[in-house]
PDB file of C-alpha atoms in Angstrom:
ATOM      1  CA  MET A  99       9.368  63.109 -51.244  1.00 92.00           C
ATOM      2  CA  ILE A 100       9.071  65.714 -48.872  1.00 95.00           C
ATOM      3  CA  ILE A 101      10.311  69.109 -48.636  1.00 96.00           C
ATOM      4  CA  PHE A 102      10.927  71.154 -45.599  1.00 97.00           C
ATOM      5  CA  LYS A 103      10.307  75.014 -45.238  1.00 97.00           C
ATOM      6  CA  CYS A 104      10.946  77.767 -43.409  1.00 97.00           C
ATOM      7  CA  ARG A 105       7.623  78.199 -41.009  1.00 96.00           C
ATOM      8  CA  ILE A 106       8.235  81.250 -41.071  1.00 95.00           C
ATOM      9  CA  THR A 107       9.238  82.456 -45.015  1.00 95.00           C
ATOM     10  CA  GLY A 108       8.352  79.831 -46.786  1.00 96.00           C
ATOM     11  CA  ASP A 109      11.360  78.814 -47.407  1.00 96.00           C
ATOM     12  CA  GLU A 110      12.865  75.541 -49.009  1.00 96.00           C
ATOM     13  CA  MET A 111      15.491  74.134 -45.935  1.00 96.00           C
ATOM     14  CA  LEU A 112      15.504  70.346 -46.802  1.00 95.00           C
ATOM     15  CA  SER A 113      13.946  67.548 -48.352  1.00 95.00           C
ATOM     16  CA  ASP A 114      13.654  63.736 -47.600  1.00 95.00           C
ATOM     17  CA  ALA A 115      16.295  63.395 -50.854  1.00 94.00           C
ATOM     18  CA  TYR A 116      19.450  63.099 -47.507  1.00 95.00           C
ATOM     19  CA  LYS A 117      19.107  61.173 -45.306  1.00 96.00           C
ATOM     20  CA  ILE A 118      17.877  63.093 -42.090  1.00 97.00           C
ATOM     21  CA  ASN A 119      19.137  61.356 -38.735  1.00 97.00           C
ATOM     22  CA  PRO A 120      19.106  63.230 -35.008  1.00 98.00           C
ATOM     23  CA  VAL A 121      21.803  65.340 -34.128  1.00 98.00           C
ATOM     24  CA  ILE A 122      23.773  63.497 -31.415  1.00 96.00           C
ATOM     25  CA  GLY A 123      25.873  65.438 -28.818  1.00 94.00           C
ATOM     26  CA  ASP A 124      29.436  64.911 -27.740  1.00 90.00           C
ATOM     27  CA  ASP A 125      27.986  62.442 -24.750  1.00 93.00           C
ATOM     28  CA  GLY A 126      26.660  60.409 -27.273  1.00 94.00           C
ATOM     29  CA  GLU A 127      22.672  61.549 -26.235  1.00 96.00           C
ATOM     30  CA  GLU A 128      20.127  62.491 -28.725  1.00 97.00           C
ATOM     31  CA  VAL A 129      19.752  66.562 -28.910  1.00 97.00           C
ATOM     32  CA  PRO A 130      15.947  67.058 -28.801  1.00 97.00           C
ATOM     33  CA  GLY A 131      14.504  69.054 -31.870  1.00 97.00           C
ATOM     34  CA  LEU A 132      17.562  69.108 -33.812  1.00 98.00           C
ATOM     35  CA  MET A 133      17.951  67.382 -36.857  1.00 98.00           C
ATOM     36  CA  GLU A 134      21.121  66.817 -39.419  1.00 98.00           C
ATOM     37  CA  ILE A 135      22.050  65.993 -43.030  1.00 97.00           C
ATOM     38  CA  GLU A 136      25.406  65.189 -44.422  1.00 96.00           C
ATOM     39  CA  SER A 137      26.338  67.511 -47.498  1.00 96.00           C
ATOM     40  CA  GLN A 138      28.665  66.817 -50.234  1.00 94.00           C
ATOM     41  CA  ILE A 139      30.822  68.191 -52.251  1.00 93.00           C
ATOM     42  CA  VAL A 140      30.285  67.439 -55.985  1.00 93.00           C
ATOM     43  CA  ALA A 141      30.924  68.489 -59.328  1.00 91.00           C
ATOM     44  CA  LYS A 142      28.772  71.555 -61.585  1.00 87.00           C
ATOM     45  CA  GLY A 143      28.703  71.916 -64.857  1.00 78.00           C
ATOM     46  CA  GLY A 144      30.637  70.711 -67.981  1.00 66.00           C
ATOM     47  CA  GLU A 145      28.303  69.173 -68.771  1.00 59.00           C
ATOM     48  CA  GLU A 146      28.770  66.908 -71.975  1.00 55.00           C
ATOM     49  CA  ILE A 147      26.140  65.764 -74.476  1.00 47.00           C
ATOM     50  CA  ASP A 148      26.961  62.216 -76.330  1.00 51.00           C
ATOM     51  CA  ILE A 149      25.470  62.158 -79.745  1.00 48.00           C
ATOM     52  CA  GLY A 150      26.453  58.623 -80.386  1.00 52.00           C
ATOM     53  CA  GLY A 151      29.963  60.052 -82.546  1.00 51.00           C
ATOM     54  CA  GLY A 152      32.377  58.771 -80.020  1.00 53.00           C
ATOM     55  CA  ASP A 153      36.020  59.724 -80.712  1.00 55.00           C
ATOM     56  CA  ALA A 154      34.564  59.712 -85.066  1.00 53.00           C
ATOM     57  CA  PHE A 155      34.811  63.706 -84.901  1.00 50.00           C
ATOM     58  CA  GLY A 156      37.646  64.505 -82.526  1.00 54.00           C
ATOM     59  CA  GLY A 157      37.615  65.187 -78.695  1.00 52.00           C
ATOM     60  CA  GLY A 158      38.185  62.190 -76.047  1.00 52.00           C
ATOM     61  CA  GLY A 159      41.475  62.116 -76.494  1.00 50.00           C
ATOM     62  CA  ALA A 160      44.138  61.598 -73.738  1.00 50.00           C
ATOM     63  CA  ASP A 161      45.480  65.144 -75.068  1.00 49.00           C
ATOM     64  CA  GLU A 162      42.463  66.647 -74.545  1.00 52.00           C
ATOM     65  CA  ALA A 163      42.010  69.636 -72.323  1.00 54.00           C
ATOM     66  CA  VAL A 164      40.596  70.143 -68.814  1.00 55.00           C
ATOM     67  CA  ASP A 165      37.382  71.213 -68.469  1.00 59.00           C
ATOM     68  CA  ASP A 166      37.421  74.326 -66.731  1.00 65.00           C
ATOM     69  CA  THR A 167      33.525  74.913 -66.690  1.00 74.00           C
ATOM     70  CA  ILE A 168      33.284  72.237 -63.653  1.00 82.00           C
ATOM     71  CA  GLU A 169      33.132  73.820 -60.964  1.00 90.00           C
ATOM     72  CA  LYS A 170      32.907  71.700 -57.466  1.00 92.00           C
ATOM     73  CA  VAL A 171      29.943  73.252 -54.982  1.00 94.00           C
ATOM     74  CA  ASN A 172      28.353  71.936 -51.708  1.00 94.00           C
ATOM     75  CA  ASN A 173      25.403  69.882 -52.521  1.00 94.00           C
ATOM     76  CA  VAL A 174      22.680  71.763 -50.032  1.00 96.00           C
ATOM     77  CA  ILE A 175      24.184  75.510 -50.415  1.00 95.00           C
ATOM     78  CA  ASP A 176      24.267  75.601 -53.765  1.00 93.00           C
ATOM     79  CA  GLU A 177      21.033  77.343 -55.186  1.00 92.00           C
ATOM     80  CA  SER A 178      20.484  75.247 -58.419  1.00 89.00           C
ATOM     81  CA  LEU A 179      21.662  71.901 -57.128  1.00 90.00           C
ATOM     82  CA  GLY A 180      20.195  72.722 -53.363  1.00 93.00           C
ATOM     83  CA  PHE A 181      18.340  75.259 -51.109  1.00 96.00           C
ATOM     84  CA  GLY A 182      20.255  78.525 -52.366  1.00 95.00           C
ATOM     85  CA  TYR A 183      21.731  79.231 -49.017  1.00 97.00           C
ATOM     86  CA  THR A 184      23.578  82.270 -47.371  1.00 96.00           C
ATOM     87  CA  GLU A 185      25.980  82.178 -45.692  1.00 96.00           C
ATOM     88  CA  CYS A 186      25.652  84.572 -42.315  1.00 95.00           C
ATOM     89  CA  PRO A 187      28.612  85.726 -40.042  1.00 95.00           C
ATOM     90  CA  MET A 188      27.658  85.144 -36.560  1.00 96.00           C
ATOM     91  CA  GLY A 189      28.926  85.384 -33.171  1.00 96.00           C
ATOM     92  CA  LYS A 190      28.353  83.794 -29.987  1.00 97.00           C
ATOM     93  CA  LYS A 191      26.694  86.831 -28.508  1.00 97.00           C
ATOM     94  CA  ASP A 192      24.128  87.060 -31.830  1.00 97.00           C
ATOM     95  CA  LEU A 193      23.704  83.004 -32.302  1.00 98.00           C
ATOM     96  CA  LYS A 194      21.989  83.767 -28.358  1.00 98.00           C
ATOM     97  CA  ASP A 195      19.694  86.518 -29.152  1.00 97.00           C
ATOM     98  CA  TYR A 196      18.666  84.665 -32.302  1.00 98.00           C
ATOM     99  CA  LEU A 197      17.769  81.422 -30.615  1.00 98.00           C
ATOM    100  CA  GLN A 198      16.043  83.391 -27.630  1.00 97.00           C
ATOM    101  CA  ALA A 199      13.616  85.455 -30.534  1.00 97.00           C
ATOM    102  CA  TYR A 200      13.472  82.354 -32.562  1.00 97.00           C
ATOM    103  CA  CYS A 201      12.311  80.224 -29.902  1.00 97.00           C
ATOM    104  CA  LYS A 202       9.856  82.380 -28.702  1.00 97.00           C
ATOM    105  CA  GLN A 203       8.394  82.875 -32.622  1.00 97.00           C
ATOM    106  CA  VAL A 204       8.256  78.733 -33.020  1.00 97.00           C
ATOM    107  CA  ARG A 205       6.674  78.901 -29.796  1.00 97.00           C
ATOM    108  CA  GLY A 206       3.741  80.959 -30.772  1.00 96.00           C
ATOM    109  CA  LEU A 207       3.446  79.607 -34.418  1.00 96.00           C
ATOM    110  CA  LEU A 208       2.823  76.373 -32.786  1.00 96.00           C
ATOM    111  CA  LYS A 209       0.667  77.210 -30.702  1.00 95.00           C
ATOM    112  CA  ASP A 210      -1.420  79.365 -33.264  1.00 95.00           C
ATOM    113  CA  ASP A 211      -1.411  76.325 -35.449  1.00 94.00           C
ATOM    114  CA  PRO A 212      -4.848  74.514 -35.208  1.00 93.00           C
ATOM    115  CA  LYS A 213      -3.009  71.385 -37.353  1.00 91.00           C
ATOM    116  CA  ILE A 214      -0.685  71.258 -34.315  1.00 91.00           C
ATOM    117  CA  GLU A 215      -1.545  69.880 -31.015  1.00 92.00           C
ATOM    118  CA  GLY A 216      -0.725  70.954 -26.920  1.00 89.00           C
ATOM    119  CA  PRO A 217       1.627  68.687 -26.650  1.00 94.00           C
ATOM    120  CA  ALA A 218       3.743  68.662 -29.327  1.00 94.00           C
ATOM    121  CA  VAL A 219       3.937  73.029 -28.491  1.00 95.00           C
ATOM    122  CA  LYS A 220       4.972  71.478 -24.763  1.00 96.00           C
ATOM    123  CA  ALA A 221       8.012  68.911 -26.307  1.00 96.00           C
ATOM    124  CA  PHE A 222       9.156  71.651 -28.694  1.00 97.00           C
ATOM    125  CA  THR A 223       9.371  74.167 -25.424  1.00 95.00           C
ATOM    126  CA  GLN A 224      10.843  71.282 -23.400  1.00 96.00           C
ATOM    127  CA  SER A 225      13.881  70.544 -25.960  1.00 97.00           C
ATOM    128  CA  ALA A 226      14.617  74.567 -26.477  1.00 97.00           C
ATOM    129  CA  GLY A 227      17.620  74.705 -23.743  1.00 96.00           C
ATOM    130  CA  ALA A 228      18.850  71.212 -24.795  1.00 96.00           C
ATOM    131  CA  PHE A 229      19.321  72.606 -28.448  1.00 97.00           C
ATOM    132  CA  CYS A 230      19.617  75.699 -27.574  1.00 98.00           C
ATOM    133  CA  LYS A 231      22.710  74.842 -25.430  1.00 97.00           C
ATOM    134  CA  PHE A 232      23.993  72.439 -28.106  1.00 97.00           C
ATOM    135  CA  LEU A 233      24.057  74.915 -30.397  1.00 98.00           C
ATOM    136  CA  LEU A 234      25.828  77.285 -28.154  1.00 98.00           C
ATOM    137  CA  THR A 235      28.466  75.434 -27.106  1.00 97.00           C
ATOM    138  CA  LYS A 236      29.184  74.901 -30.531  1.00 96.00           C
ATOM    139  CA  ALA A 237      29.441  78.450 -31.383  1.00 97.00           C
ATOM    140  CA  SER A 238      32.860  78.724 -32.695  1.00 96.00           C
ATOM    141  CA  ASP A 239      32.901  75.738 -34.558  1.00 96.00           C
ATOM    142  CA  LEU A 240      29.558  76.609 -37.015  1.00 97.00           C
ATOM    143  CA  GLU A 241      29.130  78.639 -39.752  1.00 97.00           C
ATOM    144  CA  PHE A 242      25.778  80.328 -39.905  1.00 98.00           C
ATOM    145  CA  PHE A 243      23.001  79.840 -43.099  1.00 98.00           C
ATOM    146  CA  MET A 244      20.122  82.055 -44.094  1.00 96.00           C
ATOM    147  CA  THR A 245      17.188  80.762 -46.886  1.00 95.00           C
ATOM    148  CA  PRO A 246      17.080  82.884 -50.358  1.00 93.00           C
ATOM    149  CA  ALA A 247      14.368  85.118 -48.353  1.00 92.00           C
ATOM    150  CA  PHE A 248      17.814  86.049 -45.959  1.00 93.00           C
ATOM    151  CA  ASN A 249      14.972  87.339 -43.170  1.00 94.00           C
ATOM    152  CA  PRO A 250      16.861  87.618 -40.021  1.00 92.00           C
ATOM    153  CA  GLU A 251      13.681  85.828 -38.282  1.00 94.00           C
ATOM    154  CA  GLY A 252      13.222  83.044 -40.371  1.00 95.00           C
ATOM    155  CA  SER A 253      14.473  79.422 -39.966  1.00 97.00           C
ATOM    156  CA  MET A 254      18.908  78.644 -40.398  1.00 97.00           C
ATOM    157  CA  ALA A 255      20.737  76.281 -41.338  1.00 98.00           C
ATOM    158  CA  PHE A 256      23.787  75.680 -39.027  1.00 98.00           C
ATOM    159  CA  SER A 257      27.012  73.917 -40.584  1.00 98.00           C
ATOM    160  CA  TYR A 258      29.990  72.135 -38.923  1.00 97.00           C
ATOM    161  CA  TYR A 259      32.946  69.918 -40.045  1.00 96.00           C
ATOM    162  CA  LYS A 260      32.384  66.107 -37.902  1.00 93.00           C
ATOM    163  CA  ASP A 261      35.982  64.256 -37.608  1.00 90.00           C
ATOM    164  CA  GLY A 262      37.464  63.810 -40.773  1.00 90.00           C
ATOM    165  CA  ALA A 263      34.181  65.067 -43.207  1.00 92.00           C
ATOM    166  CA  LEU A 264      35.238  66.495 -45.731  1.00 94.00           C
ATOM    167  CA  ALA A 265      32.121  68.441 -46.261  1.00 96.00           C
ATOM    168  CA  PRO A 266      29.384  69.830 -43.224  1.00 97.00           C
ATOM    169  CA  THR A 267      27.021  68.513 -41.687  1.00 98.00           C
ATOM    170  CA  PHE A 268      24.208  71.067 -41.777  1.00 98.00           C
ATOM    171  CA  VAL A 269      21.617  70.920 -38.439  1.00 98.00           C
ATOM    172  CA  TYR A 270      18.514  72.225 -38.674  1.00 98.00           C
ATOM    173  CA  ILE A 271      15.705  72.614 -35.923  1.00 98.00           C
ATOM    174  CA  THR A 272      12.734  70.811 -36.390  1.00 97.00           C
ATOM    175  CA  MET A 273       9.881  72.514 -35.065  1.00 97.00           C
ATOM    176  CA  GLY A 274      11.114  75.558 -36.801  1.00 97.00           C
ATOM    177  CA  LEU A 275      10.228  73.712 -40.256  1.00 97.00           C
ATOM    178  CA  LEU A 276       6.764  72.380 -42.389  1.00 96.00           C
ATOM    179  CA  GLU A 277       6.486  69.152 -43.605  1.00 95.00           C
ATOM    180  CA  GLU A 278       4.960  69.206 -47.018  1.00 95.00           C
ATOM    181  CA  LYS A 279       4.333  66.267 -48.863  1.00 94.00           C
ATOM    182  CA  CYS A 280       5.076  66.584 -52.899  1.00 88.00           C
TER     183      CYS A 280
END
């Protein structure tokens, strides 16, 4: 399994347990420097343990009450099932300021990392304009999530609802994440 962690805070952001896809822009072209995953709304809680007695000791009947311990949660956001994101309200100007500072910081970290070769730093720098434009264009549709470290300089997850989706798609800046094999 591969875990993707924030290059700045070390917080886990996602894993390859989710199907990771390239981001496709409104023009049908892949947006360089971004990746996305689909989330789901799932049931949490209300676990029942069957010890093999079946209905012999009561329960399990048609008139059984609804289990109110079951909660519907997002499998990416939830702290016990997912990554413990916290929503952070932002406007378009806030997003622009964040992206400028974030890209500059990530570029510096990439340049200082002996495992990252020059062409990868150049590719990040060249892709930054395209992915920033994509995110800024979608700013009014996006929700913004910080990791548990709640570090405003760290990586963020951006989510939006695709047409007809019941749960949001989460978007990440690829080079802002470190891959760690578990």
